Amino acid sequence: MTGLDTVSINDNHSVVSVGAGSSWLAVYAYLDRLNLAITGGRNVAVGVGGLTLGGGISHFTARVGWASDNVVNFQVALAAGALVDGDISVTTLSRAIEEQDKVFDAFTDLTAATPFDPYISLVMGLLFNATTKAWTLSNWAVYAAAGPDLAAFRQLRAIPSLSNTTGIITNLSTFANESLMPPL
C-alpha cells in the first residue's frame, strides 16, 4: 500500500486527497507549508488507511469528530478491478462492500476536509519502561493554534510533573513525529 502515497489539495484548499499508503508525516508536512491541517493520526507511526477506516482519534476529535467523520470521499478498489468513489461513511462503505462484493481488495484513497482548529486536545498515554520496570502516565496537552493558550493549561500545569514541555510551539508534522514511541 505504500505506493499509494499521493497527497494533493484542491484549488481553494478546502479538501485534501490522500492515498491510503501515505504516512501522516508526509501528509502533515505537505499541509504545514499551506498552514492547513487534516483530522488525522496523533503519531506518525499510525497509517493513514488503517487509522481512517478504524475511526481515527485526532488532536481535533473533540471539536470536529473522528478522522472518518471528516472524509468526504472514499475510493475503493473492488476485487473485480473496478475503482469506486463515494461520499459515504465508513459504516456505509463496509456494509456496501459486504453486500455487493464479497472480496474487498483495497481502500486506495480518501478525500477529507482540512479544518484548522484552534482548540485543545489532550492525549494520555501509559508508558512502561522495561529497564526500570516502571510505569509512567504521560499527558500531551496540545493547543493547535498559532500560539499556546497558556490560560487553558493552567490547571494541568499545576499538577506536579517529572518533565514539562508546555509552551513548545511547533507544527503538526514535528509534534506527531516527536511523539513517536516504541510499542509496549
mmCIF file of C-alpha atoms in Angstrom:
data_model
loop_
_atom_site.group_PDB
_atom_site.id
_atom_site.type_symbol
_atom_site.label_atom_id
_atom_site.label_comp_id
_atom_site.label_asym_id
_atom_site.label_seq_id
_atom_site.Cartn_x
_atom_site.Cartn_y
_atom_site.Cartn_z
ATOM 1 C CA MET A 1 0.000 0.000 0.000
ATOM 2 C CA THR A 2 2.960 2.370 0.450
ATOM 3 C CA GLY A 3 2.888 3.039 -3.302
ATOM 4 C CA LEU A 4 -0.486 4.750 -2.831
ATOM 5 C CA ASP A 5 1.194 7.733 -1.185
ATOM 6 C CA THR A 6 -0.083 10.766 -3.065
ATOM 7 C CA VAL A 7 -1.147 13.931 -1.280
ATOM 8 C CA SER A 8 -2.831 16.754 -3.189
ATOM 9 C CA ILE A 9 -5.146 19.634 -2.419
ATOM 10 C CA ASN A 10 -7.907 21.301 -4.421
ATOM 11 C CA ASP A 11 -7.588 24.857 -5.771
ATOM 12 C CA ASN A 12 -9.387 26.588 -2.894
ATOM 13 C CA HIS A 13 -7.600 24.492 -0.228
ATOM 14 C CA SER A 14 -10.844 23.126 1.237
ATOM 15 C CA VAL A 15 -10.191 19.399 0.706
ATOM 16 C CA VAL A 16 -7.086 17.242 0.520
ATOM 17 C CA SER A 17 -6.833 13.925 -1.312
ATOM 18 C CA VAL A 18 -4.631 11.374 0.455
ATOM 19 C CA GLY A 19 -3.520 7.967 -0.780
ATOM 20 C CA ALA A 20 -4.218 5.136 1.671
ATOM 21 C CA GLY A 21 -0.499 4.295 1.783
ATOM 22 C CA SER A 22 0.597 7.806 2.751
ATOM 23 C CA SER A 23 2.279 8.458 6.066
ATOM 24 C CA TRP A 24 0.854 11.031 8.445
ATOM 25 C CA LEU A 25 4.273 12.703 8.489
ATOM 26 C CA ALA A 26 4.111 13.243 4.702
ATOM 27 C CA VAL A 27 0.512 14.481 4.888
ATOM 28 C CA TYR A 28 1.225 16.909 7.734
ATOM 29 C CA ALA A 29 4.456 18.186 6.151
ATOM 30 C CA TYR A 30 2.587 18.864 2.893
ATOM 31 C CA LEU A 31 -0.193 20.742 4.710
ATOM 32 C CA ASP A 32 2.162 22.590 7.114
ATOM 33 C CA ARG A 33 3.562 24.684 4.277
ATOM 34 C CA LEU A 34 -0.018 25.741 3.427
ATOM 35 C CA ASN A 35 -0.868 26.479 7.088
ATOM 36 C CA LEU A 36 -3.548 23.764 6.981
ATOM 37 C CA ALA A 37 -4.219 20.587 8.919
ATOM 38 C CA ILE A 38 -6.281 17.447 8.468
ATOM 39 C CA THR A 39 -8.058 15.423 11.118
ATOM 40 C CA GLY A 40 -5.604 12.526 11.224
ATOM 41 C CA GLY A 41 -3.242 10.498 13.382
ATOM 42 C CA ARG A 42 -1.634 11.861 16.521
ATOM 43 C CA ASN A 43 1.528 9.895 15.790
ATOM 44 C CA VAL A 44 3.356 9.305 12.509
ATOM 45 C CA ALA A 45 3.648 5.560 13.190
ATOM 46 C CA VAL A 46 -0.089 5.105 12.580
ATOM 47 C CA GLY A 47 -1.035 4.540 8.926
ATOM 48 C CA VAL A 48 -3.464 6.782 7.051
ATOM 49 C CA GLY A 49 -5.649 3.948 5.756
ATOM 50 C CA GLY A 50 -5.901 1.978 8.986
ATOM 51 C CA LEU A 51 -6.492 4.979 11.205
ATOM 52 C CA THR A 52 -9.211 6.369 8.953
ATOM 53 C CA LEU A 53 -11.039 3.085 8.413
ATOM 54 C CA GLY A 54 -10.828 2.421 12.153
ATOM 55 C CA GLY A 55 -12.452 5.739 13.028
ATOM 56 C CA GLY A 56 -9.387 7.807 13.815
ATOM 57 C CA ILE A 57 -8.817 9.781 17.002
ATOM 58 C CA SER A 58 -7.022 13.067 16.318
ATOM 59 C CA HIS A 59 -5.926 16.222 18.113
ATOM 60 C CA PHE A 60 -9.067 17.769 16.597
ATOM 61 C CA THR A 61 -11.504 14.994 17.620
ATOM 62 C CA ALA A 62 -13.226 16.912 20.424
ATOM 63 C CA ARG A 63 -14.051 19.730 18.034
ATOM 64 C CA VAL A 64 -14.654 18.092 14.620
ATOM 65 C CA GLY A 65 -15.127 14.387 15.317
ATOM 66 C CA TRP A 66 -13.070 11.390 14.285
ATOM 67 C CA ALA A 67 -10.931 11.290 11.142
ATOM 68 C CA SER A 68 -13.527 9.132 9.383
ATOM 69 C CA ASP A 69 -16.209 11.762 10.125
ATOM 70 C CA ASN A 70 -14.272 14.275 8.020
ATOM 71 C CA VAL A 71 -13.841 12.115 4.918
ATOM 72 C CA VAL A 72 -15.920 13.449 2.037
ATOM 73 C CA ASN A 73 -14.999 10.691 -0.445
ATOM 74 C CA PHE A 74 -13.543 7.184 -0.341
ATOM 75 C CA GLN A 75 -12.032 5.440 -3.337
ATOM 76 C CA VAL A 76 -12.178 1.641 -3.156
ATOM 77 C CA ALA A 77 -10.645 -0.977 -5.441
ATOM 78 C CA LEU A 78 -13.039 -3.922 -5.739
ATOM 79 C CA ALA A 79 -11.839 -7.464 -6.328
ATOM 80 C CA ALA A 80 -13.109 -7.323 -9.917
ATOM 81 C CA GLY A 81 -10.720 -4.429 -10.573
ATOM 82 C CA ALA A 82 -13.193 -1.554 -10.587
ATOM 83 C CA LEU A 83 -12.399 1.674 -8.729
ATOM 84 C CA VAL A 84 -15.459 3.009 -6.926
ATOM 85 C CA ASP A 85 -15.793 6.504 -5.430
ATOM 86 C CA GLY A 86 -18.378 7.513 -2.888
ATOM 87 C CA ASP A 87 -19.097 10.284 -0.418
ATOM 88 C CA ILE A 88 -20.194 7.829 2.254
ATOM 89 C CA SER A 89 -19.366 6.919 5.826
ATOM 90 C CA VAL A 90 -17.016 4.123 6.891
ATOM 91 C CA THR A 91 -20.025 2.148 8.173
ATOM 92 C CA THR A 92 -21.925 2.513 4.897
ATOM 93 C CA LEU A 93 -18.772 1.674 2.946
ATOM 94 C CA SER A 94 -18.225 -1.505 4.965
ATOM 95 C CA ARG A 95 -21.836 -2.637 4.521
ATOM 96 C CA ALA A 96 -21.838 -1.921 0.790
ATOM 97 C CA ILE A 97 -18.676 -3.921 0.275
ATOM 98 C CA GLU A 98 -20.057 -6.860 2.268
ATOM 99 C CA GLU A 99 -23.291 -6.893 0.251
ATOM 100 C CA GLN A 100 -22.006 -6.113 -3.255
ATOM 101 C CA ASP A 101 -18.544 -7.597 -3.482
ATOM 102 C CA LYS A 102 -17.665 -10.463 -1.170
ATOM 103 C CA VAL A 103 -13.919 -9.959 -1.754
ATOM 104 C CA PHE A 104 -12.688 -6.479 -0.878
ATOM 105 C CA ASP A 105 -9.173 -5.780 -2.100
ATOM 106 C CA ALA A 106 -8.173 -2.298 -1.020
ATOM 107 C CA PHE A 107 -9.190 1.136 0.130
ATOM 108 C CA THR A 108 -6.941 3.280 -2.070
ATOM 109 C CA ASP A 109 -7.654 6.945 -1.424
ATOM 110 C CA LEU A 110 -9.652 9.333 0.723
ATOM 111 C CA THR A 111 -10.614 12.958 0.368
ATOM 112 C CA ALA A 112 -11.060 14.879 3.610
ATOM 113 C CA ALA A 113 -11.922 18.367 4.775
ATOM 114 C CA THR A 114 -8.981 20.459 6.006
ATOM 115 C CA PRO A 115 -10.215 22.286 9.113
ATOM 116 C CA PHE A 116 -7.596 24.159 11.095
ATOM 117 C CA ASP A 117 -8.945 24.263 14.607
ATOM 118 C CA PRO A 118 -7.662 26.433 17.474
ATOM 119 C CA TYR A 119 -8.904 24.199 20.286
ATOM 120 C CA ILE A 120 -7.245 21.981 22.844
ATOM 121 C CA SER A 121 -6.538 18.295 22.656
ATOM 122 C CA LEU A 122 -5.286 16.120 25.496
ATOM 123 C CA VAL A 123 -3.531 12.861 24.676
ATOM 124 C CA MET A 124 -2.913 10.485 27.563
ATOM 125 C CA GLY A 125 -0.534 7.560 27.479
ATOM 126 C CA LEU A 126 0.511 4.860 29.916
ATOM 127 C CA LEU A 127 4.145 4.017 29.190
ATOM 128 C CA PHE A 128 6.192 1.106 30.563
ATOM 129 C CA ASN A 129 9.982 1.325 30.858
ATOM 130 C CA ALA A 130 11.372 -2.217 30.526
ATOM 131 C CA THR A 131 14.722 -1.200 32.046
ATOM 132 C CA THR A 132 13.371 0.340 35.252
ATOM 133 C CA LYS A 133 10.168 -1.742 35.302
ATOM 134 C CA ALA A 134 8.293 1.498 35.973
ATOM 135 C CA TRP A 135 5.037 2.824 34.560
ATOM 136 C CA THR A 136 4.621 6.484 33.670
ATOM 137 C CA LEU A 137 1.391 8.305 32.941
ATOM 138 C CA SER A 138 2.063 10.879 30.237
ATOM 139 C CA ASN A 139 -0.152 13.712 29.078
ATOM 140 C CA TRP A 140 0.373 15.747 25.951
ATOM 141 C CA ALA A 141 -1.694 18.925 26.028
ATOM 142 C CA VAL A 142 -1.972 20.360 22.537
ATOM 143 C CA TYR A 143 -3.319 23.750 21.568
ATOM 144 C CA ALA A 144 -3.499 23.747 17.786
ATOM 145 C CA ALA A 145 -3.199 27.441 17.058
ATOM 146 C CA ALA A 146 -0.517 29.957 16.185
ATOM 147 C CA GLY A 147 0.497 30.179 19.858
ATOM 148 C CA PRO A 148 -0.276 28.366 23.087
ATOM 149 C CA ASP A 149 -3.286 29.391 25.117
ATOM 150 C CA LEU A 150 -1.456 29.133 28.430
ATOM 151 C CA ALA A 151 -4.569 30.031 30.447
ATOM 152 C CA ALA A 152 -6.213 26.894 29.070
ATOM 153 C CA PHE A 153 -3.380 24.780 30.501
ATOM 154 C CA ARG A 154 -3.293 26.488 33.940
ATOM 155 C CA GLN A 155 -4.892 23.642 35.937
ATOM 156 C CA LEU A 156 -2.938 20.977 34.076
ATOM 157 C CA ARG A 157 0.377 22.780 34.691
ATOM 158 C CA ALA A 158 -0.433 22.949 38.433
ATOM 159 C CA ILE A 159 -0.118 19.142 38.707
ATOM 160 C CA PRO A 160 3.430 18.112 39.762
ATOM 161 C CA SER A 161 5.294 16.520 36.849
ATOM 162 C CA LEU A 162 8.600 14.833 36.023
ATOM 163 C CA SER A 163 9.002 16.984 32.924
ATOM 164 C CA ASN A 164 7.068 19.770 31.288
ATOM 165 C CA THR A 165 7.242 20.882 27.677
ATOM 166 C CA THR A 166 4.223 23.196 27.883
ATOM 167 C CA GLY A 167 4.853 26.173 25.685
ATOM 168 C CA ILE A 168 6.664 24.451 22.829
ATOM 169 C CA ILE A 169 5.341 25.907 19.607
ATOM 170 C CA THR A 170 5.649 23.674 16.572
ATOM 171 C CA ASN A 171 3.747 22.387 13.567
ATOM 172 C CA LEU A 172 1.712 19.177 13.432
ATOM 173 C CA SER A 173 4.277 17.143 11.483
ATOM 174 C CA THR A 174 7.014 17.891 14.039
ATOM 175 C CA PHE A 175 4.765 17.150 17.011
ATOM 176 C CA ALA A 176 3.442 13.874 15.595
ATOM 177 C CA ASN A 177 6.980 12.739 14.744
ATOM 178 C CA GLU A 178 8.357 13.789 18.149
ATOM 179 C CA SER A 179 5.770 11.714 19.996
ATOM 180 C CA LEU A 180 6.784 8.509 18.183
ATOM 181 C CA MET A 181 7.034 5.901 20.939
ATOM 182 C CA PRO A 182 8.157 2.287 20.580
ATOM 183 C CA PRO A 183 5.449 -0.341 21.145
ATOM 184 C CA LEU A 184 4.969 -1.582 24.718
#
